[in-house]
Coordinates of C-alpha atoms in Angstrom, one line a residue:
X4 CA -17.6 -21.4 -9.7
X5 CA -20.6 -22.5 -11.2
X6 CA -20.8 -25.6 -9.2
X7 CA -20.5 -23.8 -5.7
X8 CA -23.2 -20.7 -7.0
X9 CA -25.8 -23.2 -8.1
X10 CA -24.9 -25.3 -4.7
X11 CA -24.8 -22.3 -2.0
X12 CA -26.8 -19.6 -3.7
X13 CA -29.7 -18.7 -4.6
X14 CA -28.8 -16.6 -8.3
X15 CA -30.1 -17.0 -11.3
X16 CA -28.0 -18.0 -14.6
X17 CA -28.0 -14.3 -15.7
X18 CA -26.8 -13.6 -12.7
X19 CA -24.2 -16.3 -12.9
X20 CA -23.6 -15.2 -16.2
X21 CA -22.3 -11.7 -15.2
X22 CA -20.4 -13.1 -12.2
X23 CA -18.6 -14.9 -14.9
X24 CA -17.7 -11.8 -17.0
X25 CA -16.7 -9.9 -13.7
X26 CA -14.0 -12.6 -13.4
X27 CA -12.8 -12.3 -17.1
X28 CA -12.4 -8.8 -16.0
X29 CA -11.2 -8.5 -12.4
X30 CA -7.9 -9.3 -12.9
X31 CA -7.8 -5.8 -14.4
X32 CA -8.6 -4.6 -11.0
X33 CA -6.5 -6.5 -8.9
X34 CA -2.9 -5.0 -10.5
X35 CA -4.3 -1.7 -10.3
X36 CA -4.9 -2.3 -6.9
X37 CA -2.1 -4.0 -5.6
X38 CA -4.5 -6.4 -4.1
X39 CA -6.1 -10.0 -3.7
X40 CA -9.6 -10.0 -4.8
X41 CA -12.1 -12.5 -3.2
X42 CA -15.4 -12.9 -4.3
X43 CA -18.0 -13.5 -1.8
X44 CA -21.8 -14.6 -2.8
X45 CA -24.4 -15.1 0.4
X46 CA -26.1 -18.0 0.8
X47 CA -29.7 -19.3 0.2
X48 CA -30.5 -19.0 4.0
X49 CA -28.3 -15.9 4.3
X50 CA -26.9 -16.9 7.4
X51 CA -23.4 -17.7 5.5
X52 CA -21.0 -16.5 2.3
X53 CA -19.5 -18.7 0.2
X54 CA -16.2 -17.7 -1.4
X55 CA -16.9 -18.5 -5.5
X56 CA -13.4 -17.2 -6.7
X57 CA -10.4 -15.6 -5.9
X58 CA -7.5 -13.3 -7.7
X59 CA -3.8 -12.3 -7.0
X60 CA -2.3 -9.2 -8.6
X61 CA 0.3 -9.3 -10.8
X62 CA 1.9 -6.4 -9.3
X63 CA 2.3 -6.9 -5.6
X64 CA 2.8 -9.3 -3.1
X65 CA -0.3 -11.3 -2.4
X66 CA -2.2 -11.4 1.3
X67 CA -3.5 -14.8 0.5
X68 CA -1.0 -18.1 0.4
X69 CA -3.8 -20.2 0.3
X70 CA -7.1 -20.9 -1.9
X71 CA -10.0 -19.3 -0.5
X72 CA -12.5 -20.7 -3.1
X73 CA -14.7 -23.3 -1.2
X74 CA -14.9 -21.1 2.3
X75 CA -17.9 -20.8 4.3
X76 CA -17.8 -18.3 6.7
X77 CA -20.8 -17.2 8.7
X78 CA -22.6 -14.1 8.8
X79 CA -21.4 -11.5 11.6
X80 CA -17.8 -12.7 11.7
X81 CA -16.7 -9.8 8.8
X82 CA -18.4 -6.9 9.2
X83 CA -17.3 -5.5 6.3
X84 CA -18.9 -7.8 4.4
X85 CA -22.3 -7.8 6.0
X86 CA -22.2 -3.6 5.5
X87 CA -21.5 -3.4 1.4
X88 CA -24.1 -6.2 1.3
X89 CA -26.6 -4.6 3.3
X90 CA -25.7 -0.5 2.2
X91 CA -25.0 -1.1 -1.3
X92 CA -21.7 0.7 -0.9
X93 CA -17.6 0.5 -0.8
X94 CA -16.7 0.1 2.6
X95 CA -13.2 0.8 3.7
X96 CA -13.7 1.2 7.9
X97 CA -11.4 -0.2 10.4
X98 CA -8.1 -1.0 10.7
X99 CA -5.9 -3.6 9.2
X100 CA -5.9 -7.3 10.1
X101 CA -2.9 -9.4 11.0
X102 CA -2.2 -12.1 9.2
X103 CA 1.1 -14.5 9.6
X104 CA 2.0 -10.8 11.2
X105 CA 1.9 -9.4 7.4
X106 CA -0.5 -6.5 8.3
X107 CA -3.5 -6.4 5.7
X108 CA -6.0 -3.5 4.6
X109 CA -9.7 -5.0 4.1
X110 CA -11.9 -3.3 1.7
X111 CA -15.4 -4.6 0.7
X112 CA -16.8 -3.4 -2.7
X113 CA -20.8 -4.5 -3.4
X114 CA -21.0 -6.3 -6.9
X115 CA -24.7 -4.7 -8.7
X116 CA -26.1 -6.0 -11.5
X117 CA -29.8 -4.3 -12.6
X118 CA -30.0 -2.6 -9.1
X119 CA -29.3 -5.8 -7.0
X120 CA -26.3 -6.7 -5.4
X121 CA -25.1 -10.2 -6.0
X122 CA -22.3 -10.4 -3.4
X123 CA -19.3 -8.8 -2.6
X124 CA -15.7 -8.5 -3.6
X125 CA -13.2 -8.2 -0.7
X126 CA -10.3 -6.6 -1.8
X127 CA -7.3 -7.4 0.3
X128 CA -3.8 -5.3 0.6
X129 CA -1.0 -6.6 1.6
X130 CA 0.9 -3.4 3.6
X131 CA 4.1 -5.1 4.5
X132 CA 6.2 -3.5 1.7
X133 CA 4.1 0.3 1.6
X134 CA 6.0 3.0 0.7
X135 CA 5.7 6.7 -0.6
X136 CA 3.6 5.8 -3.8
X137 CA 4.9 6.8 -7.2
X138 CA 3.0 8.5 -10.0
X139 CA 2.6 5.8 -11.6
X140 CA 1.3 3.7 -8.2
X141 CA -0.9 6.7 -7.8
X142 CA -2.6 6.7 -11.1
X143 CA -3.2 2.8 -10.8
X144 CA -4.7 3.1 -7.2
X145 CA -7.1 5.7 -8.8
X146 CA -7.9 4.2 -11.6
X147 CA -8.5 1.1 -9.3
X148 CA -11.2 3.2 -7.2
X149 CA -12.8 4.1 -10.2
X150 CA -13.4 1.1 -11.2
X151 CA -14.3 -0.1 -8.2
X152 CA -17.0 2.3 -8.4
X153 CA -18.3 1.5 -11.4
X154 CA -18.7 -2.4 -9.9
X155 CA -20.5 -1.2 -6.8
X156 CA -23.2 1.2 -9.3
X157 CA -23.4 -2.1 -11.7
X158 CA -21.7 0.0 -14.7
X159 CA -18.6 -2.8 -15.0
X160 CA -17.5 -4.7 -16.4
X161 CA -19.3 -3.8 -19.7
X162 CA -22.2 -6.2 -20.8
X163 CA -21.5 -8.2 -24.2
X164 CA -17.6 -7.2 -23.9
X165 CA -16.2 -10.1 -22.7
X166 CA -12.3 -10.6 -23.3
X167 CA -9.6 -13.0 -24.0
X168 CA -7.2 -12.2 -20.9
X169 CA -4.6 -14.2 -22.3
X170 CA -4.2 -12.2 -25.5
X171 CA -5.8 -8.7 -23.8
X172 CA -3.3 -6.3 -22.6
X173 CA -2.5 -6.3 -18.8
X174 CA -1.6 -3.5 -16.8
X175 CA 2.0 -4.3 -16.8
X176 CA 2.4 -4.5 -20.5
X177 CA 1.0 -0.3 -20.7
X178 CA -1.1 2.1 -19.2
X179 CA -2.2 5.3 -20.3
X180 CA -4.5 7.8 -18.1
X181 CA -7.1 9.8 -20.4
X182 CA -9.3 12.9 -19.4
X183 CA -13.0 13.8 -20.4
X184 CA -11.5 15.0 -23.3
X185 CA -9.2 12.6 -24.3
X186 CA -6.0 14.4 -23.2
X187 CA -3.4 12.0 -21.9
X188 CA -2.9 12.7 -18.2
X189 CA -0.1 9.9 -17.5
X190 CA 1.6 7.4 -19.6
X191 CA 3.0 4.5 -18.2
X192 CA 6.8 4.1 -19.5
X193 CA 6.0 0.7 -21.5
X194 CA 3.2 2.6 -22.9
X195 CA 5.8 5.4 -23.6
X196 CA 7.7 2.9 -25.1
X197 CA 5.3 1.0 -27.3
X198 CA 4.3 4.7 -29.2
X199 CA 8.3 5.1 -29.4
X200 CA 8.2 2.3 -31.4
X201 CA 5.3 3.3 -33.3
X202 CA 7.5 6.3 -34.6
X203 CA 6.5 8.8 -31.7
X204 CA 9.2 11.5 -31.1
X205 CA 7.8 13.0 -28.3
X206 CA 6.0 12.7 -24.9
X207 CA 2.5 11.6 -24.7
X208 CA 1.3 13.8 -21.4
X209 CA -1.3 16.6 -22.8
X210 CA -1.3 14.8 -26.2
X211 CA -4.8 14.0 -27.5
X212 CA -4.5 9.8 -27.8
X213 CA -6.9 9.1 -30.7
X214 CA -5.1 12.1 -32.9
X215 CA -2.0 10.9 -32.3
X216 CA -2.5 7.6 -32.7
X217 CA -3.9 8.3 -36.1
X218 CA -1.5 10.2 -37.4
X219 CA 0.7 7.2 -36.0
X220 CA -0.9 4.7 -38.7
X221 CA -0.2 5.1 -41.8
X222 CA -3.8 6.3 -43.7
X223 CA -3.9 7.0 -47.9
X224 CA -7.0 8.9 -46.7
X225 CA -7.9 11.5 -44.3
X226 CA -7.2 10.8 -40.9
X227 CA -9.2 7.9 -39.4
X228 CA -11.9 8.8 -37.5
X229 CA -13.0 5.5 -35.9
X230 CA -9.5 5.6 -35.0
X231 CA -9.7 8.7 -33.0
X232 CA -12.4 7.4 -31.4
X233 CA -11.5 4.2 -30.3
X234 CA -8.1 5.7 -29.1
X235 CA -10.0 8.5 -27.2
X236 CA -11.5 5.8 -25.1
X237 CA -15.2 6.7 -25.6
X238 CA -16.0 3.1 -25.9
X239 CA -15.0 -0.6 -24.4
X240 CA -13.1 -1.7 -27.8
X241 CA -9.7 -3.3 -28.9
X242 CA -7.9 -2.7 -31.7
X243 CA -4.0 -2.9 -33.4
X244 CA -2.4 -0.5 -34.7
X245 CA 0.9 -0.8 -37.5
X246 CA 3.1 2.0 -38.2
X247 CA 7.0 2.8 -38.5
X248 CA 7.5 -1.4 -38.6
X249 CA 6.2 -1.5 -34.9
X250 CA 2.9 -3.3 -34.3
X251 CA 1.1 -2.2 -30.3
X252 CA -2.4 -3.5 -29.0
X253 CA -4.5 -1.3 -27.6
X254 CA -7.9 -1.8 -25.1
X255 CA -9.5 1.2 -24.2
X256 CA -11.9 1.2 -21.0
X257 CA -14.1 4.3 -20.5
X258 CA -14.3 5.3 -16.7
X259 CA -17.5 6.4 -15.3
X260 CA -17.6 6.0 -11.3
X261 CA -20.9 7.8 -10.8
X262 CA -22.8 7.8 -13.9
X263 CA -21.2 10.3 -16.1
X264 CA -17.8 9.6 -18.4
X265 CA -14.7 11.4 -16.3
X266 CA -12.0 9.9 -18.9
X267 CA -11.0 6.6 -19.6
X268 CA -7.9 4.0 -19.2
X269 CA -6.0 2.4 -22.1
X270 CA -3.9 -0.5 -22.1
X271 CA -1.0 -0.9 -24.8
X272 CA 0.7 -3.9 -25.7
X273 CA 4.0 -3.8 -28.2
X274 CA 2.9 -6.8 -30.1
X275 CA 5.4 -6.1 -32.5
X276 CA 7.6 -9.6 -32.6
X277 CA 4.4 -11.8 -31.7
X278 CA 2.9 -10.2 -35.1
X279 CA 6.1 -10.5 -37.1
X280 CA 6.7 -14.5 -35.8
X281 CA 2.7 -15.6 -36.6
X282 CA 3.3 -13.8 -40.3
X283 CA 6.3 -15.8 -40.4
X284 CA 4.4 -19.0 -39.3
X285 CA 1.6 -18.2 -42.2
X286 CA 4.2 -18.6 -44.4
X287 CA 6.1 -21.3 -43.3
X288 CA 2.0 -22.7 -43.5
X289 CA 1.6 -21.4 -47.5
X290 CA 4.8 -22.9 -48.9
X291 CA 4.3 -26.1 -47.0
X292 CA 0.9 -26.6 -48.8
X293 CA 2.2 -25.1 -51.8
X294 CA 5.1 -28.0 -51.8
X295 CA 2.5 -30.6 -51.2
X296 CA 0.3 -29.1 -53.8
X297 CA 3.4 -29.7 -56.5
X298 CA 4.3 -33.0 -55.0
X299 CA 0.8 -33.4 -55.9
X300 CA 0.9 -32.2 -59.1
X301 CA 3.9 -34.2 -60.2
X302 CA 2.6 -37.6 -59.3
X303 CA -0.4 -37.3 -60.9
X304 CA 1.7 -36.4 -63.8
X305 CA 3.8 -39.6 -63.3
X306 CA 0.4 -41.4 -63.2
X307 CA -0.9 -39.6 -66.1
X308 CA 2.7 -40.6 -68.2
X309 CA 2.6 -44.4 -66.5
X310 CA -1.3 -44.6 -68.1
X311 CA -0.4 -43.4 -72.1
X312 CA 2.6 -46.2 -71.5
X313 CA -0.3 -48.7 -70.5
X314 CA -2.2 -47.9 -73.7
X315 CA 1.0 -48.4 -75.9
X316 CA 2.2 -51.9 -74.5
X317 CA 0.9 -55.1 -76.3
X318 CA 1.5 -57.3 -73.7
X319 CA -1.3 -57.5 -70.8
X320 CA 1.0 -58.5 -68.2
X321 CA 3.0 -55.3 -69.0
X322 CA -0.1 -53.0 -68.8
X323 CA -1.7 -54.8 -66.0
X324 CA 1.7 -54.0 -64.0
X325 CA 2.0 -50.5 -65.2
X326 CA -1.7 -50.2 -64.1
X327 CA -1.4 -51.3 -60.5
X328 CA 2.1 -49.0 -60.4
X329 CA -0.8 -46.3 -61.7
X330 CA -2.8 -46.8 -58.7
X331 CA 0.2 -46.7 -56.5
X332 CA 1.2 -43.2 -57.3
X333 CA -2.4 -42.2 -56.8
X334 CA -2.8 -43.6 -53.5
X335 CA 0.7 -41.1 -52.3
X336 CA -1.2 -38.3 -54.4
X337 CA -4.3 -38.7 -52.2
X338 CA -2.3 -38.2 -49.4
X339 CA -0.4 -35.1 -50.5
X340 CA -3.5 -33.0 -51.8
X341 CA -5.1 -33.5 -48.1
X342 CA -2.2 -32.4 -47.0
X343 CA -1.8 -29.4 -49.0
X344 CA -5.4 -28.0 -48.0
X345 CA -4.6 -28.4 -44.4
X346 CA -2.9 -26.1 -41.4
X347 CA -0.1 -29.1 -40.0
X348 CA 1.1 -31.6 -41.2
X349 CA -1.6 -34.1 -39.7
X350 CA -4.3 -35.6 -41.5
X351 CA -8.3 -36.8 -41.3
X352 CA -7.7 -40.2 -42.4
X353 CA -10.8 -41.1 -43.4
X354 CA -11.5 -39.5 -46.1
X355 CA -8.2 -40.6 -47.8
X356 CA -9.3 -44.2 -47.1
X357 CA -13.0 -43.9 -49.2
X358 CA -10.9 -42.2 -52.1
X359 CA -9.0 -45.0 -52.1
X360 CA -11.4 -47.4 -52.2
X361 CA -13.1 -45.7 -54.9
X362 CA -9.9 -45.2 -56.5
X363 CA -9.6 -49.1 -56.3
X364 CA -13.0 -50.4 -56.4
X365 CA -12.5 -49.4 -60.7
X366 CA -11.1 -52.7 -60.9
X367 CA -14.4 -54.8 -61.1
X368 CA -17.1 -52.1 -61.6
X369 CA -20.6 -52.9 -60.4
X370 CA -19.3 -56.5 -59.1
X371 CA -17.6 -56.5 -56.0
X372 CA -19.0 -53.5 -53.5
X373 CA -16.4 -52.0 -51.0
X374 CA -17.5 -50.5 -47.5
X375 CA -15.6 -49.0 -44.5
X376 CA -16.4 -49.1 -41.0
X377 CA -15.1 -47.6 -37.7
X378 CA -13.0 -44.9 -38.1
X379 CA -9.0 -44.0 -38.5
X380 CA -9.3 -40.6 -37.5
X381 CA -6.3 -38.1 -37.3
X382 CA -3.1 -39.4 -38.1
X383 CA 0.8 -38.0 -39.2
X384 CA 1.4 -37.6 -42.5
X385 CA 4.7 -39.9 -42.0
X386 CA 1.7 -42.6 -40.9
X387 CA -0.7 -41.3 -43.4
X388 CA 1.5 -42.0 -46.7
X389 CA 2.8 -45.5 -46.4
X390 CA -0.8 -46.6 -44.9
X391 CA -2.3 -45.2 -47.6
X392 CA 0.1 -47.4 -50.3
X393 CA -0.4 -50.5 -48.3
X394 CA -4.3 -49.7 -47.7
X395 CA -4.5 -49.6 -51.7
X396 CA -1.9 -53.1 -52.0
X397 CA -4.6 -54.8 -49.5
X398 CA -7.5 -53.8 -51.3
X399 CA -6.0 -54.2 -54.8
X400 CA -4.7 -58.3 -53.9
X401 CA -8.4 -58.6 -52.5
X402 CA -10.1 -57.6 -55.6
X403 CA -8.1 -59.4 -58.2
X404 CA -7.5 -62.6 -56.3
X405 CA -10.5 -63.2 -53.8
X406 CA -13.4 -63.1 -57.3
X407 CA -13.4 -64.9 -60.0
X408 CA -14.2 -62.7 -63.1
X409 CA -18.2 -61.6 -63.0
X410 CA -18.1 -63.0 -59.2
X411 CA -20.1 -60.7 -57.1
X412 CA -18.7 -60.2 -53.3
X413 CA -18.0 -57.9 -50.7
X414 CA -14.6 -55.8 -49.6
X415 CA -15.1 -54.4 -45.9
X416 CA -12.4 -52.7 -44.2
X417 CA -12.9 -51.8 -40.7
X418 CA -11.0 -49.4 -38.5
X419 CA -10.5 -49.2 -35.0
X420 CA -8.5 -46.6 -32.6
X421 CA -7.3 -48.2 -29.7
X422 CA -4.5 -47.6 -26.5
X423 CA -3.6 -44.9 -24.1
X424 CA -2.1 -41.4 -24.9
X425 CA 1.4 -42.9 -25.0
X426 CA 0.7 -45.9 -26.8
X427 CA -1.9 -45.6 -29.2
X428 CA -2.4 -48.0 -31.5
X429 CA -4.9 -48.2 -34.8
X430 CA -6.2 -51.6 -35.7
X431 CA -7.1 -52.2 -39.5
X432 CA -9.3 -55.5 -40.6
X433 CA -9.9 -55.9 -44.5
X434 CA -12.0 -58.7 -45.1
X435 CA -13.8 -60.1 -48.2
X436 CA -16.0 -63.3 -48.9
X437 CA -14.6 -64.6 -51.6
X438 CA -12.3 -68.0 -52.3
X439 CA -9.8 -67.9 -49.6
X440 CA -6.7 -68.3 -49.4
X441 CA -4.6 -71.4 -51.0
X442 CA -3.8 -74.4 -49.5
X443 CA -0.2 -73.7 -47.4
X444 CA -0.3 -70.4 -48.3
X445 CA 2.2 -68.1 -45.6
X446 CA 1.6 -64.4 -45.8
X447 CA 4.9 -63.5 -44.2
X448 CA 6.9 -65.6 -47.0
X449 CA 4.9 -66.2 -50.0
X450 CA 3.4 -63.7 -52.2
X451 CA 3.4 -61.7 -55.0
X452 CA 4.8 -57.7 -55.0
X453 CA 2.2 -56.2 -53.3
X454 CA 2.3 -57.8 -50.3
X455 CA 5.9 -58.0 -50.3
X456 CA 5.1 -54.0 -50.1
X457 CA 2.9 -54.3 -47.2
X458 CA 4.8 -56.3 -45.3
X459 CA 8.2 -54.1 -45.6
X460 CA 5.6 -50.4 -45.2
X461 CA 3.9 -52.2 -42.1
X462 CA 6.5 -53.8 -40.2
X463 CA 9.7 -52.0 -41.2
X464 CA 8.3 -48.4 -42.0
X465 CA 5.0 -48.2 -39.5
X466 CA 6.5 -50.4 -37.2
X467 CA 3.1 -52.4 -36.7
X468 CA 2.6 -56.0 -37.3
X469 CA 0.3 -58.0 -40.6
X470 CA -1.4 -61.4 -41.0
X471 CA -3.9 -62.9 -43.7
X472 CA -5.7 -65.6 -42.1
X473 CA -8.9 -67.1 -43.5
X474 CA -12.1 -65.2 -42.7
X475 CA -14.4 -67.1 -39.6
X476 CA -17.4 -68.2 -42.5
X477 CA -15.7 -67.5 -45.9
X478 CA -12.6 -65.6 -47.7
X479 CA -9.6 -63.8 -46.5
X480 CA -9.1 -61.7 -43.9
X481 CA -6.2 -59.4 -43.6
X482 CA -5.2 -57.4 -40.1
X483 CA -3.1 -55.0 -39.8
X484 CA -1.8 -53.3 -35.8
X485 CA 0.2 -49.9 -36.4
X486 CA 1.3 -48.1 -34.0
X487 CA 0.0 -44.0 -34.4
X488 CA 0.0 -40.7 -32.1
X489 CA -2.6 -40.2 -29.9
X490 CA -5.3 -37.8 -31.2
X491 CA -5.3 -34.4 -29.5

């Protein structure tokens, strides 16, 4: 829509603005209509209108099989256009038009904002299946011509109150037909049903909505007034409301076709299983985190045990080994404390790779500095904890083989996110300048435990592929090709 307003017409962005919130809106009027809406907006010359959007109902056959947005159509050729554009008013004269011999009722309705009308809404009926209207059919067309009103004096939809249609209630889901006073006039039977299940015993005709409501919802205080008055309609405002086990959503719409309030719609939705499955969700969410957070817990305990045992052995071998197994745990606790502070189970991997190099980089303080570059982004947490473990093995094997003791140098590991949504892949280069690698030397036969545990975490867990080569100038340098999911 934007593109064909800012191409064809000559309104302003405030005026595009509210053309956009009469779309979140109209949907609203087309199911109380029974019709196809078309919006029609004139163009810079005025000789033409260009159709900016369009609208089936939910609760009729449609008049339009095809997409009208895009159309040109010159001035003249539909009168009833050129006369709510010109008047300022509805205009419902003349008979029906044939089309694909489905006979079709043409109404034109002038859309005002601040006293100037923008362009008009042709509202389209198809009449192929009309029959002797019901209540209910009756209190939707009516409610549709008020609302049409209160387009054509400007009045809807409400400034500052637009909606989410997708989680708004529709007209199918519950409608209920207030007076001046608030008195229900007519209750839809799924909004019958959604107060049923609020613990309603009785009919909601010539009931005053906001009162009953109230009492509906449980209170420890006196009844709620802002309840009352949301539920009486005197304002555009959503709310829930929980009582008797049963959960509804309501939207209340004041009506005022010329000027002055004549009583008001509100839609009800029984949200009642959609509330019940996200609580169940929340805590599926809580006790996942909560299991990470223990996980957590208890290997940084193991770590904490694995260190006094380092302090107690004589031999430095011993203590050197139970250190790196120190540093091991820690790299899987990284992991799992992320992963117990988010949502899913999907982690920001960046952030666990600079702990870890901090975590590793305590093996020669102040002499060798360790950098990252590039990013890993979002990855699984099936992805996330044996990268992390070979990520530390890398680093670790760099920094105790690549320096000689009191050797300064440099660690860089470099990240980049590469492929197509079904086969993306991350490729991981950890490179240092210091001695190299020994004469003969085969990475994917010789070598000491850790990279015995990269190699079986990258190629038989990740499913990725690992080389150390010599660096192009000086050192080692290590690469490492996993395949991960696609960030969404």
């Amino acid at each position: 829509m934007n593109d064909l307003v800012r191409q064809h017409t000559a309104l302003s962005d405030t005026d595009l603005e509210w053309l956009h919130l009469l779309v979140s809106e109209w949907q609203l009027l087309s199911d109380l209509s029974f019709a196809d809406l078309v919006l029609w907006v004139p163009t810079m010359d005025g000789t033409r209108y260009v159709s900016v959007a369009q609208m089936r109902p939910n609760t009729g056959p449609t008049s339009y099989q095809d997409d009208m947005v895009g159309h040109l159509v010159p001035r003249g050729r539909r009168p009833l256009l050129d006369a709510a554009l010109d008047e300022g008013r509805i205009v419902r004269e003349g008979d029906p038009e044939w089309r694909e011999e489905v006979p079709v009722r043409v109404e034109s309705i002038p859309v005002r904002r601040e006293g100037r009308v923008l362009g008009v809404i042709a509202r389209n009926t198809n009449l192929l299946t009309v029959r002797t209207p019901s209540r209910l059919e009756l209190t939707y067309l009516q409610s549709a011509s008020d609302l049409a009103q209160m387009i054509a004096a400007g009045s809807f939809p409400f400034p500052g109150d637009q909606v989410d249609m997708d989680a708004s209630p529709r007209v199918g889901d519950g409608l209920i037909r207030l007076d001046a006073d608030g008195l229900v006039q007519y209750a839809s039977p799924n909004a019958l049903s959604a107060y049923h299940r609020l613990g309603l015993a009785s009919d909601l005709v010539g009931q005053h909505l906001g009162r009953a409501t109230a009492e509906l919802a449980p209170s420890r205080g006196p009844v709620d007034e802002a309840m009352v008055k949301l539920a009486s309609g005197w304002a555009p405002r959503e709310t829930e409301v929980e009582g008797n086990g049963g959960v509804i959503q309501l939207r209340a719409i004041p009506l005022k076709p010329k000027g002055t309030r004549i009583g008001s719609l509100v839609l009800c939705r029984d949200v009642t299983e959609l509330r019940r499955r996200e609580r169940e969700l929340i805590t599926k969410d809580a006790t996942i985190r909560e299991i990470h957070h223990r996980v957590k817990n208890n290997l940084q305990t193991v770590a904490a045990l694995l260190r006094l045992q380092a302090r107690r052995m004589d031999s430095e071998q011993g203590r050197e080994a139970l250190n790196e197994a120190v540093r091991r745990v820690g790299s899987i606790a990284i992991v799992h404390e992320t992963l117990s502070q988010n949502l899913d189970e999907r982690v920001e991997f960046d952030e666990i790779a600079d702990r870890v190099l901090a975590m590793v980089s305590e093996i020669s303080p102040g002499m060798v500095s360790c950098r990252r570059t590039g990013r890993f982004g979002i990855l699984d947490a099936e992805v996330a904890t044996p990268l992390s473990m070979v990520l530390t093995e890398v680093l670790q094997n760099a920094l105790e083989h690549a320096f000689a003791p009191g050797e300064r140098g440099t660690v860089e590991v470099s990240a980049v996110r590469g492929g197509s949504r079904d086969d993306a892949r991350l490729l991981i280069t950890v490179q240092d300048d210091g001695c190299g690698l020994p004469e003969a030397f085969d990475p994917q036969r010789t070598g000491n435990l850790g990279l015995q545990i990269v190699r079986t975490l990258v190629e038989g867990e990740l499913g990725g592929s690992f080389d150390m080569v010599p660096a192009p100038d000086r050192g080692t340098r290590v690469v490492l090709d996993v395949p991960v999911q696609a960030e969404k």
